[in-house]
Structures are given as structure tokens and as C-alpha cells.
């Protein structure tokens, strides 16, 4: 089966990594040089997936755990970057992976499986002309890929002091470890799971994100067993460090708040539609909004959560429940200081219902990315940022002059 080559998005002299990329955690604005403004990499990955689907059938494969894995060029790209392959070379490998999958399928009559993908990726790393690196560097990268992703049926084991071991899998992370981590960092197990069953502070997406980050970090170490104490230490660093911590406690509150304020002000000052492409504008707006929402939660020592929109989602959850008069139904309402938010809003003549509406409408406008919403979003961001500044001054956390906002 021959794969039709998609037109390359990269000029021969252009690298997707570039020297002018701006990055800090999720705060990233890529410099794509002369790439057409309407190019969407996710669309290209989707086209590659469709070609593979046409060649090998439905690209869904079962794992040893009984779950199904759908082939994704975007996920493969992310996996390659995680093991140290540059974004440019990772893109080239994904772009050319079809021919290697096709060759793998010729060797067997079995249905499409993760094994085909693993072997195809290893062969592409070792033999593809897309990588202009030495033979030894190819072998090192292929071995690293195999250590990280080579055997999905073999789980890394967590070793406890008493000698017991358990697989480091999503079930263990979501049901046991993440709740334990929340309790260690906040002193309150209800930060993730409440004894009342449905009463939780984090959404399923938050917990999934944190679990994936922990698992991905350990996998990149290339080990087969990790002590529980080591797992806790690694995860605590992931959960508390800038730029987007999951939890807030006295060790990181002020540093996180200052970072959120600095980034929110910087993004808002740069949010000028006439000087930004549409994509750049909405990325800056989204980052600004995330940092403002995070800053408000940090002021009250609240959990933030893990994931792209964790802070806005958590803040919306709080304000929705408050606006509906259902404070008692939220796990953390009486745990952190978020209950003070309503009185602080009253001081500047803002009802919790109105504040909830503005947070919700701002997030939805950012998701729509319509030109007609740009000025409204800028005004809303400035308005919510001034609310944050009032809270900061009211709680006397930082001296942050209003004139800078």
C-alpha cells in the first residue's frame, strides 16, 4: 500500500523550533516564519490519520488491560518530542510514518496493533532520511523510545516500604495516588474525593491530566520500578511548581500569585489585535485569562487543578455554586478561603452571579475565537484583572500598584 504524500508545511529553510519561540510552561507562541496563516497542524495530523485508516483499516488496537487505543499522529508527535527528538524532526517522522506502518502490515496478517506502531516508529528513527543525525544518535533515540513506550503490557512497579508492589497505572493513580497527593499537600483528602460520593473539587479531566503527567514523567526516566517515596517527591514538584501548579500551599502561594499577576499584565498589554495574528491574539487571551483565574484561586489558597483550562473551570465551579446558593455542595467550600470571594466582590459592588456570568462568558468567547468578540474579551479581561487586584490588596498578599494594571 502506497501512501500519498501530503504537501509539506515547512519551507526547506524553515524549522518549527525556531530561535524566537516564547515558552514558559503552556505560555508558548510559536514563530512559524513564512508559513501561511491558515495552516492548521492538527488538520495535517488528521489527514495523516485518515490515510493510515484507509491503508490498514480501523486503527484501533486493544491493550493488555482490555482498553482500546486509537492511533493518533498528534499523540505520536508528542511522544517523540518527550523522548528528546526536536519538534522539526518529530514532525518529519510523523509525516513519513505511513510507509513504515505499511511495510509492517505486509509482514503480518494480524489486525492493526500497537506493536505495529512501536516497530514502525523504531524503524523510522533508525532508517528514515528525515533525521539528519549520526547512526549512534539514531540508536540512542530508538532505545529511548523502546524504554518509554516499547512494552505497554509491562507497567512500571511502585515499591512500598513493606515490600509490597503495585503497577503504576491509571487506576492506581486516579483512585489512590492523586487523592493521597492532594491530602499530603493540602491536609484535606476531599481536595479530590469526598466521602459524600459525588462531591468533588476536581473534574474527571483534572484528575486524568494529573495522572497522565505523573505517569509520563516517570516513564521518561526509563526505569522499571520506583519507590513510593520517590514517586511522591517527583509528583509534589510537578504539583507545586510554576508556571501552572495544581495545588497551592504556603510554600508556593506568594511566588505563584506574583507569577500569575506578572504574566496576566504582560499578556493583556500585548493583546492588541492590530499587531497580532488571530491565532496569536487568542493564545495570548487564553493565557491571560488562565493566569487571572489562577491568581484569584491562589489568593484563597484554593486548589487549581491540572489541565489546559483548570483554573477557569475550577473558578467557574466555585462561582456557579455560590451564585446558586449551593455552597454546602462543594467539597472545598469550607476548606479553603474561597468563601471570602463573595464579600470581597460586594465591597466593589459586584454580585457573585454577575461575576460568574463574566467569567463564563469570557471563557466561551475565547473558545469561539470570533473577531467580533475581541474587544469584548479585552474589556472583560481588564475587568476581571482589576477584581484580582482588589482581592490582592484586600488580603494584603502583595503590594501590586493598580496603576500597573
Coordinates of C-alpha atoms in Angstrom, one line a residue:
X1 CA 0.0 0.0 0.0
X2 CA 1.5 3.3 -1.1
X3 CA 0.8 6.4 0.9
X4 CA 0.0 9.7 -0.8
X5 CA 2.4 12.3 0.3
X6 CA 0.8 15.3 1.9
X7 CA 2.2 18.7 0.8
X8 CA 4.9 19.8 3.3
X9 CA 4.0 22.7 5.5
X10 CA 7.7 23.6 6.1
X11 CA 9.7 25.6 3.7
X12 CA 13.1 23.9 3.2
X13 CA 14.9 26.5 5.3
X14 CA 12.3 26.9 8.0
X15 CA 12.3 25.0 11.3
X16 CA 9.3 24.7 13.5
X17 CA 11.5 25.0 16.6
X18 CA 12.9 28.4 15.6
X19 CA 15.0 30.7 17.9
X20 CA 12.2 33.2 18.5
X21 CA 9.8 30.8 20.2
X22 CA 8.5 32.2 23.5
X23 CA 7.9 29.4 26.1
X24 CA 7.1 29.1 29.8
X25 CA 5.2 26.0 30.5
X26 CA 2.0 26.4 28.5
X27 CA 2.8 30.0 27.7
X28 CA 4.1 29.3 24.2
X29 CA 3.8 31.3 21.0
X30 CA 5.4 29.6 18.0
X31 CA 7.2 31.5 15.3
X32 CA 6.3 29.7 12.1
X33 CA 8.1 32.2 9.9
X34 CA 6.6 32.2 6.4
X35 CA 4.0 29.5 7.0
X36 CA 0.6 30.5 5.6
X37 CA -1.6 31.9 8.3
X38 CA -4.4 29.4 7.6
X39 CA -2.3 26.3 8.1
X40 CA -3.5 24.1 10.9
X41 CA -1.1 21.3 12.1
X42 CA -4.0 19.5 13.7
X43 CA -5.7 19.3 10.3
X44 CA -2.5 17.8 8.8
X45 CA -2.3 15.2 11.6
X46 CA -5.9 14.4 10.9
X47 CA -5.2 13.9 7.2
X48 CA -2.3 11.5 8.0
X49 CA -4.6 9.6 10.4
X50 CA -7.2 9.2 7.6
X51 CA -4.6 7.9 5.2
X52 CA -3.4 5.3 7.7
X53 CA -7.0 4.4 8.3
X54 CA -7.6 3.8 4.6
X55 CA -4.5 1.7 4.4
X56 CA -4.8 -0.6 7.4
X57 CA -8.4 -0.3 8.4
X58 CA -9.8 1.0 11.6
X59 CA -6.7 2.0 13.6
X60 CA -7.9 0.8 17.0
X61 CA -5.9 -1.8 18.9
X62 CA -6.6 -3.5 22.2
X63 CA -4.0 -3.4 25.1
X64 CA -3.3 -6.0 27.7
X65 CA -5.5 -4.1 30.1
X66 CA -8.6 -4.5 27.9
X67 CA -8.7 -0.9 26.7
X68 CA -8.7 0.2 23.1
X69 CA -6.0 2.6 21.8
X70 CA -6.8 4.7 18.7
X71 CA -3.8 5.7 16.5
X72 CA -3.2 9.4 16.7
X73 CA -0.5 11.3 14.8
X74 CA -0.7 14.1 17.3
X75 CA 0.0 11.8 20.2
X76 CA 2.8 10.2 18.3
X77 CA 4.3 13.6 17.7
X78 CA 4.0 14.4 21.4
X79 CA 5.7 11.1 22.4
X80 CA 8.6 11.7 20.1
X81 CA 9.2 15.2 21.5
X82 CA 9.1 13.8 25.0
X83 CA 12.0 11.5 24.3
X84 CA 14.1 14.3 23.1
X85 CA 13.5 14.5 19.3
X86 CA 13.2 18.1 18.1
X87 CA 9.8 19.3 17.0
X88 CA 11.0 19.6 13.4
X89 CA 12.3 16.0 13.3
X90 CA 9.3 14.7 15.2
X91 CA 7.0 16.3 12.6
X92 CA 9.0 14.8 9.7
X93 CA 8.8 11.3 11.3
X94 CA 5.1 11.5 11.8
X95 CA 4.8 12.9 8.2
X96 CA 6.6 9.8 6.9
X97 CA 5.4 7.1 9.3
X98 CA 2.8 5.7 6.9
X99 CA 5.3 3.9 4.7
X100 CA 6.8 2.2 7.7
X101 CA 3.4 1.1 9.0
X102 CA 2.6 -0.2 5.5
X103 CA 5.7 -2.3 5.5
X104 CA 5.0 -3.7 8.9
X105 CA 1.5 -4.7 7.8
X106 CA 2.9 -6.6 4.8
X107 CA 4.9 -8.8 7.2
X108 CA 1.9 -10.0 9.1
X109 CA -1.8 -10.8 8.5
X110 CA -2.8 -9.8 12.1
X111 CA -5.0 -6.7 12.6
X112 CA -3.6 -3.3 13.3
X113 CA -1.9 -3.2 16.8
X114 CA 0.2 -1.0 19.0
X115 CA 3.1 -3.4 18.2
X116 CA 3.0 -2.3 14.6
X117 CA 3.2 1.3 15.6
X118 CA 6.2 0.6 18.0
X119 CA 8.1 -1.3 15.4
X120 CA 7.3 1.3 12.7
X121 CA 8.5 4.2 14.9
X122 CA 11.7 2.4 15.8
X123 CA 12.4 1.6 12.2
X124 CA 11.6 5.2 11.2
X125 CA 14.1 6.5 13.8
X126 CA 16.8 4.1 12.7
X127 CA 16.3 4.4 8.9
X128 CA 14.3 7.5 7.9
X129 CA 16.1 10.1 5.8
X130 CA 14.1 12.7 7.7
X131 CA 16.6 12.6 10.6
X132 CA 20.0 14.2 9.8
X133 CA 21.8 12.7 12.8
X134 CA 24.5 10.1 13.3
X135 CA 23.9 6.3 13.4
X136 CA 24.7 6.2 17.1
X137 CA 22.3 9.1 17.9
X138 CA 19.6 7.2 16.0
X139 CA 20.3 4.0 18.0
X140 CA 20.2 6.0 21.3
X141 CA 16.8 7.6 20.4
X142 CA 15.4 4.3 19.2
X143 CA 16.4 2.6 22.5
X144 CA 15.0 5.5 24.5
X145 CA 11.7 5.2 22.6
X146 CA 11.6 1.5 23.3
X147 CA 12.3 2.0 27.1
X148 CA 9.5 4.6 27.3
X149 CA 6.8 3.1 25.0
X150 CA 8.1 -0.3 23.9
X151 CA 6.0 -2.6 26.0
X152 CA 2.6 -1.3 27.1
X153 CA 1.8 -4.6 28.8
X154 CA 4.7 -4.1 31.3
X155 CA 3.8 -1.5 33.9
X156 CA 6.3 0.3 36.0
X157 CA 6.0 -1.0 39.5
X158 CA 5.6 1.1 42.6
X159 CA 7.5 -0.4 45.6
X160 CA 6.4 0.3 49.2
X161 CA 8.5 0.1 52.3
X162 CA 6.9 -3.2 53.5
X163 CA 7.9 -4.9 50.3
X164 CA 4.6 -4.7 48.5
X165 CA 4.4 -3.6 44.9
X166 CA 1.7 -2.4 42.6
X167 CA 1.6 -1.4 38.9
X168 CA 1.9 2.3 38.2
X169 CA -1.2 2.6 36.0
X170 CA -4.1 5.0 35.6
X171 CA -6.4 3.1 38.1
X172 CA -3.8 3.3 40.8
X173 CA -3.0 7.0 40.1
X174 CA -6.7 8.2 39.8
X175 CA -8.2 6.2 42.7
X176 CA -5.3 6.1 45.2
X177 CA -2.3 8.2 44.4
X178 CA -3.8 11.5 43.3
X179 CA -6.1 11.6 46.4
X180 CA -3.1 10.8 48.6
X181 CA -1.1 13.5 46.9
X182 CA -3.9 16.1 47.5
X183 CA -4.1 15.1 51.1
X184 CA -0.3 15.4 51.5
X185 CA -0.3 18.9 50.0
X186 CA -3.5 20.4 51.4
X187 CA -4.1 18.3 54.5
X188 CA -7.6 17.5 53.2
X189 CA -8.5 14.4 51.3
X190 CA -11.6 16.0 50.0
X191 CA -9.5 18.1 47.7
X192 CA -10.1 15.4 45.2
X193 CA -12.5 12.8 46.5
X194 CA -15.3 13.5 49.1
X195 CA -16.8 10.9 51.4
X196 CA -20.1 12.1 50.2
X197 CA -19.6 10.4 46.8
X198 CA -20.4 13.0 44.1
X199 CA -19.0 16.0 46.0
X200 CA -15.6 16.7 44.4
X201 CA -13.5 19.7 43.7
X202 CA -11.7 18.4 40.6
X203 CA -13.4 17.3 37.4
X204 CA -12.5 14.0 35.8
X205 CA -10.5 15.9 33.3
X206 CA -8.4 17.5 36.0
X207 CA -7.6 14.1 37.6
X208 CA -6.9 12.5 34.2
X209 CA -4.4 15.3 33.4
X210 CA -2.5 15.0 36.7
X211 CA -2.4 11.2 36.3
X212 CA -1.0 11.4 32.8
X213 CA 1.6 14.0 33.8
X214 CA 2.8 11.8 36.7
X215 CA 2.9 8.7 34.5
X216 CA 4.6 10.4 31.7
X217 CA 7.3 11.9 34.0
X218 CA 8.2 8.5 35.4
X219 CA 8.2 6.8 32.1
X220 CA 10.7 9.3 30.7
X221 CA 13.1 8.1 33.5
X222 CA 13.4 4.7 31.7
X223 CA 13.1 2.6 34.9
X224 CA 11.0 -0.4 35.8
X225 CA 10.5 0.2 39.5
X226 CA 10.1 3.3 41.6
X227 CA 9.9 3.7 45.4
X228 CA 6.7 5.2 46.6
X229 CA 8.6 7.9 48.4
X230 CA 10.4 8.9 45.2
X231 CA 7.1 8.9 43.3
X232 CA 5.7 11.3 46.0
X233 CA 8.7 13.6 45.8
X234 CA 8.5 13.8 42.0
X235 CA 4.8 14.4 42.0
X236 CA 4.9 17.1 44.6
X237 CA 7.4 19.0 42.5
X238 CA 5.0 18.6 39.5
X239 CA 2.1 19.7 41.6
X240 CA 3.6 22.8 43.2
X241 CA 6.0 24.3 40.7
X242 CA 5.4 27.2 38.3
X243 CA 4.2 28.1 35.8
X244 CA 0.9 26.2 36.4
X245 CA 0.8 24.4 39.7
X246 CA -2.1 22.1 40.6
X247 CA -2.2 22.9 44.3
X248 CA -1.5 25.9 46.5
X249 CA 0.0 25.8 49.9
X250 CA 2.2 28.2 52.0
X251 CA 5.4 27.0 50.2
X252 CA 4.3 28.3 46.8
X253 CA 1.4 30.8 47.3
X254 CA 3.2 34.1 47.0
X255 CA 5.5 33.0 44.2
X256 CA 2.6 31.7 42.2
X257 CA 0.5 34.8 42.8
X258 CA 3.3 37.1 41.7
X259 CA 3.9 35.0 38.6
X260 CA 0.2 34.9 37.7
X261 CA -0.1 38.7 38.1
X262 CA 3.1 39.4 36.1
X263 CA 2.0 37.1 33.2
X264 CA -1.6 38.4 33.2
X265 CA -0.5 42.0 33.0
X266 CA 2.1 41.3 30.3
X267 CA -0.3 39.3 28.1
X268 CA -3.0 42.0 28.5
X269 CA -0.6 44.7 27.5
X270 CA 0.4 42.7 24.4
X271 CA -3.2 42.0 23.5
X272 CA -3.5 44.4 20.5
X273 CA -5.5 42.9 17.6
X274 CA -3.8 45.2 15.1
X275 CA -0.4 43.7 16.0
X276 CA -1.2 40.1 16.4
X277 CA -2.4 37.3 14.1
X278 CA -5.8 35.8 15.0
X279 CA -4.0 32.7 16.4
X280 CA -1.6 34.8 18.5
X281 CA -4.4 37.0 19.8
X282 CA -6.5 34.1 21.1
X283 CA -3.5 32.3 22.6
X284 CA -2.5 35.4 24.5
X285 CA -6.1 36.0 25.6
X286 CA -6.4 32.4 26.8
X287 CA -3.1 32.6 28.7
X288 CA -4.1 35.9 30.3
X289 CA -7.5 34.5 31.3
X290 CA -5.9 31.4 32.8
X291 CA -3.4 33.4 34.9
X292 CA -6.1 35.8 36.2
X293 CA -8.3 32.9 37.2
X294 CA -5.4 31.1 38.8
X295 CA -4.4 34.2 40.7
X296 CA -7.9 34.5 42.2
X297 CA -7.8 30.9 43.3
X298 CA -4.3 31.3 44.7
X299 CA -5.4 34.3 46.9
X300 CA -7.8 32.0 48.7
X301 CA -5.3 29.0 48.9
X302 CA -7.6 27.0 46.7
X303 CA -6.7 24.0 44.6
X304 CA -6.3 24.9 40.9
X305 CA -6.3 21.5 39.2
X306 CA -4.4 20.1 36.2
X307 CA -5.1 20.7 32.6
X308 CA -5.3 23.4 30.0
X309 CA -8.3 25.2 31.4
X310 CA -8.1 24.0 35.0
X311 CA -8.1 27.4 36.7
X312 CA -11.1 28.9 34.8
X313 CA -13.0 25.7 35.2
X314 CA -12.4 25.5 39.0
X315 CA -13.3 29.2 39.4
X316 CA -16.4 28.8 37.4
X317 CA -17.4 25.8 39.5
X318 CA -17.0 27.8 42.7
X319 CA -18.9 30.8 41.5
X320 CA -21.7 28.7 39.9
X321 CA -22.3 27.0 43.2
X322 CA -22.1 30.3 45.1
X323 CA -24.5 32.0 42.7
X324 CA -26.9 29.2 43.0
X325 CA -26.8 29.3 46.8
X326 CA -25.3 25.7 47.0
X327 CA -22.0 26.4 48.8
X328 CA -22.5 23.4 51.0
X329 CA -22.3 21.1 48.0
X330 CA -18.7 21.8 47.1
X331 CA -16.0 19.8 48.8
X332 CA -13.6 22.6 49.4
X333 CA -16.0 25.5 50.1
X334 CA -15.4 25.2 53.9
X335 CA -11.8 24.0 53.5
X336 CA -10.0 26.9 51.8
X337 CA -10.8 30.7 52.0
X338 CA -12.8 30.9 48.7
X339 CA -15.9 31.7 50.8
X340 CA -14.4 35.2 51.2
X341 CA -14.8 35.9 47.5
X342 CA -18.4 36.9 47.7
X343 CA -17.8 39.5 50.4
X344 CA -14.8 40.9 48.5
X345 CA -16.9 41.3 45.4
X346 CA -19.6 43.0 47.5
X347 CA -17.0 45.6 48.5
X348 CA -16.7 46.7 44.9
X349 CA -20.4 46.4 44.2
X350 CA -20.2 43.2 42.2
X351 CA -22.7 40.3 42.7
X352 CA -21.4 36.8 42.7
X353 CA -24.0 36.0 40.0
X354 CA -22.6 38.8 37.7
X355 CA -19.0 37.7 38.4
X356 CA -19.8 34.1 37.5
X357 CA -21.5 35.3 34.3
X358 CA -18.5 37.4 33.2
X359 CA -16.0 34.5 33.9
X360 CA -18.2 32.1 32.0
X361 CA -18.9 34.4 29.0
X362 CA -15.2 35.3 28.7
X363 CA -14.1 31.7 28.6
X364 CA -16.8 30.9 26.0
X365 CA -15.8 33.9 23.8
X366 CA -12.1 32.8 23.9
X367 CA -13.2 29.3 22.8
X368 CA -15.2 30.7 19.9
X369 CA -12.4 32.9 18.6
X370 CA -14.6 35.3 16.7
X371 CA -13.3 38.6 15.5
X372 CA -16.4 40.3 16.8
X373 CA -15.6 39.2 20.4
X374 CA -12.1 40.6 20.5
X375 CA -12.8 44.0 22.1
X376 CA -15.3 42.4 24.5
X377 CA -12.8 39.9 25.6
X378 CA -10.1 42.6 26.2
X379 CA -12.6 44.6 28.3
X380 CA -13.6 41.5 30.3
X381 CA -10.0 40.5 31.0
X382 CA -9.2 44.0 32.2
X383 CA -12.3 44.0 34.4
X384 CA -11.6 40.6 36.0
X385 CA -7.9 41.5 36.4
X386 CA -9.0 44.6 38.4
X387 CA -11.1 42.3 40.6
X388 CA -8.0 40.2 41.2
X389 CA -6.0 43.3 42.1
X390 CA -8.7 44.3 44.6
X391 CA -8.6 40.9 46.2
X392 CA -4.8 41.0 46.4
X393 CA -4.8 44.4 48.1
X394 CA -7.7 43.4 50.4
X395 CA -5.9 40.3 51.6
X396 CA -2.6 42.2 51.7
X397 CA -0.7 39.5 49.9
X398 CA 1.4 41.6 47.6
X399 CA 1.9 45.3 47.0
X400 CA 0.9 45.5 43.4
X401 CA 0.0 49.1 42.3
X402 CA -3.3 49.4 40.4
X403 CA -1.5 51.8 38.1
X404 CA 0.4 48.9 36.6
X405 CA -2.8 47.2 35.5

